[in-house]
mmCIF file of C-alpha atoms and ligand atoms in Angstrom:
data_model
loop_
_atom_site.group_PDB
_atom_site.id
_atom_site.type_symbol
_atom_site.label_atom_id
_atom_site.label_comp_id
_atom_site.label_asym_id
_atom_site.label_seq_id
_atom_site.Cartn_x
_atom_site.Cartn_y
_atom_site.Cartn_z
ATOM 1 C CA MET H 1 9.528 -32.349 12.616
ATOM 2 C CA SER H 2 11.463 -29.595 10.946
ATOM 3 C CA TYR H 3 15.227 -29.347 11.337
ATOM 4 C CA LEU H 4 15.178 -25.955 13.104
ATOM 5 C CA THR H 5 12.124 -24.731 14.941
ATOM 6 C CA VAL H 6 11.466 -21.540 16.837
ATOM 7 C CA GLN H 7 8.197 -21.595 18.706
ATOM 8 C CA ASN H 8 6.330 -18.694 20.249
ATOM 9 C CA ALA H 9 9.476 -16.641 20.657
ATOM 10 C CA ILE H 10 9.122 -13.479 22.681
ATOM 11 C CA LYS H 11 12.076 -11.178 23.287
ATOM 12 C CA ARG H 12 11.717 -8.107 25.473
ATOM 13 C CA PHE H 13 14.324 -5.424 26.001
ATOM 14 C CA GLY H 14 12.928 -3.737 29.115
ATOM 15 C CA SER H 15 9.344 -2.900 28.201
ATOM 16 C CA PHE H 16 10.068 -2.993 24.451
ATOM 17 C CA VAL H 17 8.915 -6.140 22.652
ATOM 18 C CA ALA H 18 11.399 -6.908 19.848
ATOM 19 C CA LEU H 19 9.979 -10.358 19.028
ATOM 20 C CA ASN H 20 6.281 -10.797 19.535
ATOM 21 C CA ASP H 21 5.274 -14.455 19.348
ATOM 22 C CA VAL H 22 7.433 -15.559 16.432
ATOM 23 C CA SER H 23 7.360 -19.153 15.181
ATOM 24 C CA ILE H 24 9.347 -20.519 12.242
ATOM 25 C CA ALA H 25 10.280 -24.003 11.011
ATOM 26 C CA VAL H 26 13.235 -24.471 8.666
ATOM 27 C CA ASP H 27 13.980 -27.714 6.824
ATOM 28 C CA LYS H 28 17.331 -29.397 6.262
ATOM 29 C CA GLY H 29 19.157 -27.758 3.384
ATOM 30 C CA GLU H 30 16.623 -24.968 3.134
ATOM 31 C CA PHE H 31 17.522 -21.360 2.294
ATOM 32 C CA PHE H 32 15.202 -19.388 4.559
ATOM 33 C CA THR H 33 15.196 -15.589 4.498
ATOM 34 C CA LEU H 34 14.032 -13.091 7.098
ATOM 35 C CA LEU H 35 12.858 -9.980 5.267
ATOM 36 C CA GLY H 36 11.553 -6.781 6.792
ATOM 37 C CA PRO H 37 12.197 -3.111 7.464
ATOM 38 C CA SER H 38 14.829 -1.804 9.843
ATOM 39 C CA GLY H 39 13.992 -2.538 13.471
ATOM 40 C CA CYS H 40 11.472 -5.339 12.783
ATOM 41 C CA GLY H 41 13.493 -7.898 14.777
ATOM 42 C CA LYS H 42 15.502 -9.815 12.140
ATOM 43 C CA THR H 43 18.868 -9.559 13.914
ATOM 44 C CA THR H 44 17.257 -10.209 17.284
ATOM 45 C CA LEU H 45 15.803 -13.478 15.989
ATOM 46 C CA LEU H 46 19.130 -14.490 14.423
ATOM 47 C CA ARG H 47 21.067 -13.674 17.604
ATOM 48 C CA SER H 48 18.589 -15.692 19.647
ATOM 49 C CA ILE H 49 19.206 -18.720 17.443
ATOM 50 C CA ALA H 50 22.995 -18.207 17.649
ATOM 51 C CA GLY H 51 22.740 -17.809 21.422
ATOM 52 C CA PHE H 52 24.095 -14.252 21.635
ATOM 53 C CA ASN H 53 20.896 -13.253 23.333
ATOM 54 C CA ASP H 54 18.376 -15.367 25.154
ATOM 55 C CA LEU H 55 14.655 -15.308 24.472
ATOM 56 C CA THR H 56 12.361 -13.997 27.164
ATOM 57 C CA THR H 57 10.093 -16.972 26.468
ATOM 58 C CA GLY H 58 9.777 -19.537 23.709
ATOM 59 C CA THR H 59 11.538 -22.660 22.491
ATOM 60 C CA ILE H 60 14.216 -23.316 19.880
ATOM 61 C CA THR H 61 15.094 -26.804 18.683
ATOM 62 C CA LEU H 62 17.780 -28.005 16.262
ATOM 63 C CA ASP H 63 17.525 -31.541 14.963
ATOM 64 C CA GLY H 64 14.995 -32.329 17.663
ATOM 65 C CA ALA H 65 17.092 -31.119 20.614
ATOM 66 C CA ASP H 66 16.527 -28.050 22.786
ATOM 67 C CA LEU H 67 18.976 -25.394 21.602
ATOM 68 C CA ARG H 68 18.449 -22.829 24.354
ATOM 69 C CA ALA H 69 20.122 -25.190 26.812
ATOM 70 C CA VAL H 70 23.317 -25.280 24.699
ATOM 71 C CA PRO H 71 25.903 -22.502 25.211
ATOM 72 C CA PRO H 72 26.552 -20.432 22.050
ATOM 73 C CA HIS H 73 30.038 -21.838 21.322
ATOM 74 C CA ARG H 74 28.683 -25.398 21.433
ATOM 75 C CA ARG H 75 25.825 -24.811 19.030
ATOM 76 C CA ASP H 76 27.904 -25.468 15.887
ATOM 77 C CA ILE H 77 26.373 -22.534 14.093
ATOM 78 C CA GLY H 78 28.284 -20.540 11.475
ATOM 79 C CA MET H 79 27.651 -16.799 11.279
ATOM 80 C CA VAL H 80 28.390 -14.246 8.587
ATOM 81 C CA PHE H 81 28.046 -10.575 9.434
ATOM 82 C CA GLN H 82 27.486 -7.401 7.467
ATOM 83 C CA ASP H 83 30.892 -5.918 8.318
ATOM 84 C CA TYR H 84 32.911 -9.047 7.337
ATOM 85 C CA ALA H 85 34.547 -9.163 10.826
ATOM 86 C CA ILE H 86 37.840 -10.410 9.414
ATOM 87 C CA PHE H 87 41.314 -9.688 10.790
ATOM 88 C CA PRO H 88 43.339 -7.367 8.538
ATOM 89 C CA HIS H 89 46.742 -8.572 9.812
ATOM 90 C CA LEU H 90 45.994 -12.260 9.158
ATOM 91 C CA SER H 91 46.214 -13.947 5.766
ATOM 92 C CA VAL H 92 43.107 -15.313 4.116
ATOM 93 C CA PHE H 93 44.154 -18.807 5.228
ATOM 94 C CA ASP H 94 44.641 -17.762 8.859
ATOM 95 C CA ASN H 95 41.367 -15.852 8.911
ATOM 96 C CA VAL H 96 39.515 -18.990 7.904
ATOM 97 C CA ALA H 97 41.607 -21.255 10.177
ATOM 98 C CA PHE H 98 40.690 -18.931 13.053
ATOM 99 C CA GLY H 99 37.209 -20.447 13.056
ATOM 100 C CA LEU H 100 38.742 -23.822 13.925
ATOM 101 C CA LYS H 101 40.918 -22.588 16.829
ATOM 102 C CA PRO H 102 38.457 -23.087 19.669
ATOM 103 C CA ARG H 103 37.510 -26.499 18.299
ATOM 104 C CA LYS H 104 40.866 -28.178 18.860
ATOM 105 C CA VAL H 105 41.047 -29.545 15.345
ATOM 106 C CA PRO H 106 44.304 -31.543 14.799
ATOM 107 C CA ALA H 107 46.862 -29.473 12.865
ATOM 108 C CA ALA H 108 46.959 -31.999 10.034
ATOM 109 C CA GLN H 109 43.260 -31.515 9.392
ATOM 110 C CA ILE H 110 43.311 -27.746 9.551
ATOM 111 C CA LYS H 111 44.977 -27.309 6.180
ATOM 112 C CA THR H 112 42.597 -29.685 4.409
ATOM 113 C CA ARG H 113 39.518 -28.116 5.912
ATOM 114 C CA VAL H 114 40.586 -24.534 5.317
ATOM 115 C CA MET H 115 41.500 -25.240 1.696
ATOM 116 C CA GLN H 116 38.209 -27.053 1.208
ATOM 117 C CA ALA H 117 36.302 -24.025 2.530
ATOM 118 C CA LEU H 118 38.375 -21.660 0.382
ATOM 119 C CA ARG H 119 37.685 -23.804 -2.654
ATOM 120 C CA ALA H 120 33.961 -23.582 -2.020
ATOM 121 C CA VAL H 121 34.116 -19.778 -2.144
ATOM 122 C CA ARG H 122 36.655 -19.811 -4.996
ATOM 123 C CA LEU H 123 39.489 -18.201 -3.042
ATOM 124 C CA GLU H 124 41.924 -21.121 -2.934
ATOM 125 C CA SER H 125 44.464 -19.255 -5.078
ATOM 126 C CA MET H 126 44.450 -16.312 -2.644
ATOM 127 C CA ALA H 127 45.117 -18.194 0.596
ATOM 128 C CA GLU H 128 48.311 -16.284 1.401
ATOM 129 C CA ARG H 129 47.001 -12.805 0.644
ATOM 130 C CA LEU H 130 46.142 -10.174 3.213
ATOM 131 C CA PRO H 131 42.499 -9.051 3.211
ATOM 132 C CA ALA H 132 43.418 -5.393 2.603
ATOM 133 C CA ALA H 133 44.522 -6.383 -0.892
ATOM 134 C CA MET H 134 41.100 -7.809 -1.699
ATOM 135 C CA SER H 135 37.752 -6.455 -2.865
ATOM 136 C CA GLY H 136 34.710 -6.200 -0.603
ATOM 137 C CA GLY H 137 33.147 -9.179 -2.334
ATOM 138 C CA GLN H 138 36.272 -11.283 -1.787
ATOM 139 C CA GLN H 139 36.461 -10.196 1.852
ATOM 140 C CA GLN H 140 32.888 -11.292 2.376
ATOM 141 C CA ARG H 141 33.724 -14.656 0.818
ATOM 142 C CA ILE H 142 36.444 -15.031 3.472
ATOM 143 C CA GLY H 143 33.728 -14.459 6.070
ATOM 144 C CA LEU H 144 31.602 -17.119 4.422
ATOM 145 C CA ALA H 145 34.503 -19.605 4.282
ATOM 146 C CA ARG H 146 35.230 -19.005 7.959
ATOM 147 C CA ALA H 147 31.610 -19.706 8.850
ATOM 148 C CA MET H 148 31.571 -22.884 6.774
ATOM 149 C CA VAL H 149 34.929 -24.331 7.833
ATOM 150 C CA ILE H 150 33.493 -25.544 11.116
ATOM 151 C CA ASN H 151 30.998 -27.724 9.211
ATOM 152 C CA PRO H 152 28.167 -25.913 10.946
ATOM 153 C CA ARG H 153 24.777 -27.470 11.505
ATOM 154 C CA LEU H 154 23.224 -24.149 10.594
ATOM 155 C CA LEU H 155 24.444 -21.084 8.735
ATOM 156 C CA LEU H 156 23.211 -17.638 9.781
ATOM 157 C CA MET H 157 23.884 -14.602 7.600
ATOM 158 C CA ASP H 158 22.994 -11.076 8.699
ATOM 159 C CA GLU H 159 22.852 -8.739 5.687
ATOM 160 C CA PRO H 160 26.164 -10.064 4.332
ATOM 161 C CA LEU H 161 25.918 -8.044 1.127
ATOM 162 C CA SER H 162 24.807 -4.652 2.392
ATOM 163 C CA ASN H 163 28.300 -3.103 2.324
ATOM 164 C CA LEU H 164 28.850 -3.992 -1.321
ATOM 165 C CA ASP H 165 27.946 -2.009 -4.413
ATOM 166 C CA ALA H 166 24.888 -2.993 -6.431
ATOM 167 C CA LYS H 167 26.666 -5.018 -9.115
ATOM 168 C CA LEU H 168 28.775 -7.029 -6.657
ATOM 169 C CA ARG H 169 25.699 -7.636 -4.526
ATOM 170 C CA ILE H 170 23.961 -9.349 -7.404
ATOM 171 C CA GLU H 171 27.026 -11.426 -8.318
ATOM 172 C CA LEU H 172 27.705 -12.524 -4.777
ATOM 173 C CA ARG H 173 24.099 -13.328 -3.940
ATOM 174 C CA GLU H 174 24.069 -15.830 -6.781
ATOM 175 C CA GLU H 175 27.321 -17.313 -5.552
ATOM 176 C CA ILE H 176 25.972 -17.579 -2.023
ATOM 177 C CA ARG H 177 22.910 -19.334 -3.335
ATOM 178 C CA ASP H 178 25.030 -21.784 -5.386
ATOM 179 C CA ILE H 179 27.419 -22.487 -2.499
ATOM 180 C CA GLN H 180 24.531 -23.024 -0.103
ATOM 181 C CA LYS H 181 22.905 -25.532 -2.444
ATOM 182 C CA GLN H 182 26.243 -27.324 -2.853
ATOM 183 C CA VAL H 183 27.021 -27.662 0.849
ATOM 184 C CA ASN H 184 23.323 -28.111 1.632
ATOM 185 C CA ILE H 185 23.471 -26.493 5.072
ATOM 186 C CA ALA H 186 20.188 -25.066 6.380
ATOM 187 C CA THR H 187 20.629 -21.310 6.146
ATOM 188 C CA ILE H 188 18.834 -18.350 7.646
ATOM 189 C CA TYR H 189 19.602 -15.214 5.714
ATOM 190 C CA VAL H 190 18.639 -11.694 6.770
ATOM 191 C CA THR H 191 18.009 -8.853 4.369
ATOM 192 C CA HIS H 192 15.812 -5.828 3.983
ATOM 193 C CA ASP H 193 16.211 -5.957 0.200
ATOM 194 C CA GLN H 194 13.087 -7.507 -1.286
ATOM 195 C CA GLU H 195 14.618 -8.283 -4.654
ATOM 196 C CA GLU H 196 17.543 -10.061 -2.988
ATOM 197 C CA ALA H 197 15.115 -12.108 -0.911
ATOM 198 C CA LEU H 198 13.083 -13.109 -3.967
ATOM 199 C CA ALA H 199 16.214 -14.067 -5.915
ATOM 200 C CA ILE H 200 17.964 -16.154 -3.307
ATOM 201 C CA SER H 201 15.408 -17.895 -1.071
ATOM 202 C CA ASP H 202 13.573 -21.186 -0.937
ATOM 203 C CA ARG H 203 11.154 -19.501 1.444
ATOM 204 C CA ILE H 204 10.809 -15.975 2.785
ATOM 205 C CA CYS H 205 9.512 -14.898 6.185
ATOM 206 C CA VAL H 206 8.289 -11.303 6.053
ATOM 207 C CA MET H 207 8.445 -9.559 9.429
ATOM 208 C CA SER H 208 7.087 -6.268 10.691
ATOM 209 C CA ALA H 209 7.348 -4.802 14.176
ATOM 210 C CA GLY H 210 8.435 -8.037 15.849
ATOM 211 C CA ARG H 211 5.754 -10.149 14.212
ATOM 212 C CA ILE H 212 5.574 -12.487 11.253
ATOM 213 C CA GLU H 213 3.377 -11.210 8.456
ATOM 214 C CA GLN H 214 3.713 -14.170 6.083
ATOM 215 C CA ILE H 215 5.946 -17.157 5.330
ATOM 216 C CA GLY H 216 6.034 -18.563 1.813
ATOM 217 C CA THR H 217 7.964 -19.212 -1.378
ATOM 218 C CA PRO H 218 9.068 -16.131 -3.324
ATOM 219 C CA GLN H 219 6.170 -16.725 -5.724
ATOM 220 C CA GLU H 220 3.652 -16.925 -2.881
ATOM 221 C CA ILE H 221 4.999 -13.815 -1.165
ATOM 222 C CA TYR H 222 5.009 -11.714 -4.323
ATOM 223 C CA GLY H 223 2.056 -13.157 -6.191
ATOM 224 C CA ASP H 224 -0.261 -13.943 -3.312
ATOM 225 C CA PRO H 225 0.505 -11.551 -0.457
ATOM 226 C CA GLN H 226 -1.682 -12.190 2.574
ATOM 227 C CA THR H 227 -1.427 -8.709 4.075
ATOM 228 C CA GLN H 228 -1.314 -5.155 2.789
ATOM 229 C CA PHE H 229 2.071 -4.772 4.476
ATOM 230 C CA VAL H 230 3.570 -7.694 2.543
ATOM 231 C CA ALA H 231 2.086 -6.498 -0.743
ATOM 232 C CA GLY H 232 3.531 -3.029 -0.213
ATOM 233 C CA PHE H 233 6.916 -4.142 1.110
ATOM 234 C CA VAL H 234 7.588 -6.789 -1.517
ATOM 235 C CA GLY H 235 6.869 -4.915 -4.714
ATOM 236 C CA THR H 236 4.852 -1.744 -5.178
ATOM 237 C CA LEU H 237 1.191 -1.442 -4.324
ATOM 238 C CA ASN H 238 -1.252 1.233 -5.471
ATOM 239 C CA THR H 239 -4.202 1.737 -3.168
ATOM 240 C CA LEU H 240 -7.306 3.262 -4.691
ATOM 241 C CA GLU H 241 -8.639 6.307 -2.857
ATOM 242 C CA ARG H 242 -12.020 5.805 -1.245
ATOM 243 C CA GLY H 243 -14.661 7.927 -2.977
ATOM 244 C CA PRO H 244 -17.045 8.228 -5.898
ATOM 245 C CA ALA H 245 -14.411 7.632 -8.619
ATOM 246 C CA THR H 246 -13.357 4.306 -7.116
ATOM 247 C CA GLU H 247 -17.004 3.364 -6.498
ATOM 248 C CA ALA H 248 -17.833 4.056 -10.124
ATOM 249 C CA LEU H 249 -14.802 2.065 -11.296
ATOM 250 C CA LEU H 250 -15.872 -0.943 -9.222
ATOM 251 C CA VAL H 251 -19.431 -0.735 -10.534
ATOM 252 C CA ARG H 252 -18.142 -0.722 -14.113
ATOM 253 C CA LEU H 253 -16.135 -3.851 -13.312
ATOM 254 C CA GLY H 254 -19.216 -5.502 -11.825
ATOM 255 C CA LEU H 255 -17.719 -5.494 -8.313
ATOM 256 C CA SER H 256 -19.651 -4.473 -5.245
ATOM 257 C CA SER H 257 -17.712 -2.313 -2.890
ATOM 258 C CA ASN H 258 -17.812 -2.848 0.810
ATOM 259 C CA PRO H 259 -17.015 0.336 2.729
ATOM 260 C CA GLY H 260 -14.515 -1.351 5.060
ATOM 261 C CA LEU H 261 -12.275 -2.645 2.287
ATOM 262 C CA THR H 262 -9.161 -1.196 0.728
ATOM 263 C CA TRP H 263 -8.783 -1.848 -2.997
ATOM 264 C CA ALA H 264 -5.286 -2.111 -4.351
ATOM 265 C CA VAL H 265 -3.420 -3.046 -7.509
ATOM 266 C CA ARG H 266 0.165 -3.682 -8.569
ATOM 267 C CA PRO H 267 1.723 -1.291 -11.127
ATOM 268 C CA GLU H 268 2.484 -4.063 -13.618
ATOM 269 C CA ASN H 269 -1.097 -5.329 -13.558
ATOM 270 C CA ILE H 270 -2.589 -2.103 -14.903
ATOM 271 C CA GLY H 271 -1.813 -0.515 -18.250
ATOM 272 C CA LEU H 272 -2.387 2.377 -20.605
ATOM 273 C CA ALA H 273 -5.183 2.537 -23.181
ATOM 274 C CA GLY H 274 -4.019 0.967 -26.404
ATOM 275 C CA SER H 275 -2.230 -1.873 -24.660
ATOM 276 C CA SER H 276 -3.698 -5.365 -24.712
ATOM 277 C CA MET H 277 -5.204 -4.958 -21.236
ATOM 278 C CA GLN H 278 -8.963 -5.199 -20.850
ATOM 279 C CA GLY H 279 -10.731 -3.456 -18.014
ATOM 280 C CA ALA H 280 -12.314 -0.242 -16.787
ATOM 281 C CA ALA H 281 -10.717 3.032 -17.825
ATOM 282 C CA LEU H 282 -9.664 5.958 -15.667
ATOM 283 C CA PRO H 283 -8.692 9.286 -17.203
ATOM 284 C CA GLY H 284 -5.274 10.436 -16.056
ATOM 285 C CA LYS H 285 -2.527 13.000 -16.288
ATOM 286 C CA VAL H 286 1.117 11.905 -16.316
ATOM 287 C CA ASN H 287 3.027 13.436 -13.396
ATOM 288 C CA LYS H 288 6.262 11.594 -13.938
ATOM 289 C CA PHE H 289 7.683 9.349 -16.614
ATOM 290 C CA THR H 290 10.817 7.236 -16.165
ATOM 291 C CA TYR H 291 12.147 5.349 -19.155
ATOM 292 C CA LEU H 292 14.179 2.269 -18.191
ATOM 293 C CA GLY H 293 14.653 0.572 -21.560
ATOM 294 C CA ARG H 294 12.794 -2.691 -21.158
ATOM 295 C CA GLU H 295 10.295 -0.959 -18.924
ATOM 296 C CA ALA H 296 8.795 2.444 -18.220
ATOM 297 C CA HIS H 297 7.448 3.657 -14.876
ATOM 298 C CA LEU H 298 4.732 6.286 -14.817
ATOM 299 C CA GLN H 299 3.044 8.229 -12.066
ATOM 300 C CA VAL H 300 -0.425 9.111 -13.209
ATOM 301 C CA ALA H 301 -2.931 11.324 -11.391
ATOM 302 C CA THR H 302 -6.437 9.840 -11.744
ATOM 303 C CA PRO H 303 -9.785 10.523 -10.038
ATOM 304 C CA ALA H 304 -9.161 7.342 -7.970
ATOM 305 C CA GLY H 305 -5.832 8.687 -6.758
ATOM 306 C CA ASP H 306 -2.241 8.771 -7.989
ATOM 307 C CA LEU H 307 -1.308 5.463 -9.585
ATOM 308 C CA VAL H 308 2.080 4.005 -10.446
ATOM 309 C CA VAL H 309 1.925 2.166 -13.770
ATOM 310 C CA HIS H 310 4.706 -0.088 -15.039
ATOM 311 C CA VAL H 311 4.710 -0.694 -18.776
ATOM 312 C CA ALA H 312 6.871 -3.508 -20.175
ATOM 313 C CA ASN H 313 8.574 -2.870 -23.534
ATOM 314 C CA PRO H 314 6.915 0.543 -23.874
ATOM 315 C CA SER H 315 5.603 1.233 -27.359
ATOM 316 C CA ARG H 316 5.959 4.652 -28.951
ATOM 317 C CA SER H 317 2.465 5.685 -27.929
ATOM 318 C CA GLU H 318 3.249 4.734 -24.329
ATOM 319 C CA ILE H 319 6.232 7.072 -24.052
ATOM 320 C CA LEU H 320 4.601 10.134 -22.548
ATOM 321 C CA ALA H 321 5.921 13.486 -21.419
ATOM 322 C CA PRO H 322 4.930 14.760 -17.985
ATOM 323 C CA GLY H 323 1.712 16.746 -18.310
ATOM 324 C CA SER H 324 0.286 14.497 -21.056
ATOM 325 C CA THR H 325 -3.193 13.137 -20.672
ATOM 326 C CA THR H 326 -3.673 9.399 -20.834
ATOM 327 C CA THR H 327 -6.053 6.617 -19.831
ATOM 328 C CA VAL H 328 -5.256 3.968 -17.265
ATOM 329 C CA VAL H 329 -6.894 0.576 -17.759
ATOM 330 C CA VAL H 330 -7.684 -1.440 -14.633
ATOM 331 C CA PRO H 331 -8.470 -5.122 -15.294
ATOM 332 C CA LYS H 332 -10.937 -6.694 -12.889
ATOM 333 C CA GLU H 333 -8.631 -9.590 -11.982
ATOM 334 C CA SER H 334 -5.781 -7.214 -11.097
ATOM 335 C CA LEU H 335 -7.532 -5.880 -7.993
ATOM 336 C CA MET H 336 -6.691 -7.056 -4.483
ATOM 337 C CA THR H 337 -8.705 -6.259 -1.372
ATOM 338 C CA PHE H 338 -7.667 -5.858 2.252
ATOM 339 C CA ASP H 339 -9.815 -5.539 5.357
ATOM 340 C CA ALA H 340 -9.472 -2.867 8.033
ATOM 341 C CA ASP H 341 -6.690 -4.883 9.730
ATOM 342 C CA GLY H 342 -4.762 -5.057 6.461
ATOM 343 C CA ARG H 343 -5.541 -8.723 5.871
ATOM 344 C CA ARG H 344 -6.168 -9.895 2.331
ATOM 345 C CA THR H 345 -9.751 -10.887 1.612
ATOM 346 C CA ALA H 346 -11.268 -12.672 -1.345
ATOM 347 C CA ALA H 347 -12.016 -10.060 -4.030
ATOM 348 C CA GLY H 348 -14.724 -7.798 -2.738
ATOM 349 C CA GLY H 349 -15.369 -10.088 0.246
HETATM 350 N N1 LIG S 401 20.157 -4.862 23.208
HETATM 351 C C1 LIG S 401 19.065 -4.148 22.933
HETATM 352 N N2 LIG S 401 18.506 -3.338 23.843
HETATM 353 C C2 LIG S 401 17.385 -2.630 23.564
HETATM 354 N N3 LIG S 401 16.730 -2.671 22.383
HETATM 355 C C3 LIG S 401 17.241 -3.455 21.435
HETATM 356 C C4 LIG S 401 18.427 -4.244 21.641
HETATM 357 N N4 LIG S 401 18.677 -4.936 20.506
HETATM 358 C C5 LIG S 401 17.707 -4.587 19.631
HETATM 359 N N5 LIG S 401 16.842 -3.711 20.183
HETATM 360 C C6 LIG S 401 15.641 -3.138 19.528
HETATM 361 O O1 LIG S 401 14.865 -4.179 19.010
HETATM 362 C C7 LIG S 401 14.323 -3.830 17.751
HETATM 363 C C8 LIG S 401 14.703 -4.861 16.726
HETATM 364 O O2 LIG S 401 16.104 -4.761 16.487
HETATM 365 P P1 LIG S 401 16.840 -5.651 15.401
HETATM 366 O O3 LIG S 401 18.282 -5.327 15.485
HETATM 367 O O4 LIG S 401 16.438 -7.056 15.605
HETATM 368 O O5 LIG S 401 16.218 -5.091 14.043
HETATM 369 P P2 LIG S 401 16.549 -5.504 12.537
HETATM 370 O O6 LIG S 401 15.282 -6.015 11.950
HETATM 371 O O7 LIG S 401 17.733 -6.373 12.510
HETATM 372 O O8 LIG S 401 16.863 -4.082 11.879
HETATM 373 P P3 LIG S 401 18.014 -3.649 10.819
HETATM 374 O O9 LIG S 401 17.450 -3.962 9.460
HETATM 375 O O10 LIG S 401 18.120 -2.174 11.036
HETATM 376 O O11 LIG S 401 19.266 -4.388 11.138
HETATM 377 C C9 LIG S 401 14.842 -2.438 17.437
HETATM 378 O O12 LIG S 401 13.845 -1.499 17.744
HETATM 379 C C10 LIG S 401 16.036 -2.284 18.340
HETATM 380 O O13 LIG S 401 16.236 -0.939 18.692
HETATM 381 MG MG1 LIG S 402 19.676 -6.169 11.785
#
């Protein structure tokens, strides 16, 4: 049995269903991420595990025992929030020690445990400072130390990096990942940033409108999305317009089109004529060209619809002004298909 399980969780707020039959299983030491758009139920699920709200129906177990029967302050769960939630008038040391207050830890142990937690987040030299004199990234590390000082059985983090600028976010997410692997505490991490989720997680659970769309490793979620929602949310997805141009393209690729299916392709899996890609060609006109150094992003109008094309290490002939004509190459193996419910089907099936 998994370390943490949530089974058939339903959470209603009045008539609104915020969690609609959600089940997850998280292993010991696992870094498990909830990813999805605003309002999909990520915080609601986290708060249900922490005990700040109670499920309408469903079960939660931790290490084999029923967790819903345990009051929140007895669950031994550490939480890190988006807004740091630290006290400005307390030193770094006292902010972290605050987590131990309700636990009646002997005074002699407090110092050791706080310094141990501060060492883990590399703040031991700043123990006496006030938070106001620290950067956002350092303040969030105080939050992390305070969550860890209680030796929690589970660590829950709700968008801990969303108040930080882009560069700090990337630095701190790698630190969080390293610290988590060191302390080896099962962690549920919430984000709506797909790149962050891919970078940091052992497994990702993609949610939409209170439901789970897919659970898998970053590679499975990105490379083998099971629904059109997942493919579009994690990465970019071009869908081919239904009509004669798409039909003709499929025929040239030797694929039979089924009228109920949606055909789609990722921008990096199609290319411009002249590249090494083999496939069927579509004439196009460049609407937008964005040069990013190692990559270029194009928006190209084609008879099968507007397509985003990502070109790695763009060659001279691939650097195109808006208004230029070009040819988009669509390899057969790049195409994905989804049924009317948005579920992935075997190519053409
Ligand atoms: N106490 C509440 N009463 C009524 N509705 C609520 C309550 N808490 C959450 N909701 C609703 O439940 C849905 C899910 O909310 P939740 O906070 O879990 O979303 P989220 O995925 O964390 O979104 P975000 O990325 O914006 O933080 C939302 O539509 C929200 O308005
Ligand atoms: Mg939230």
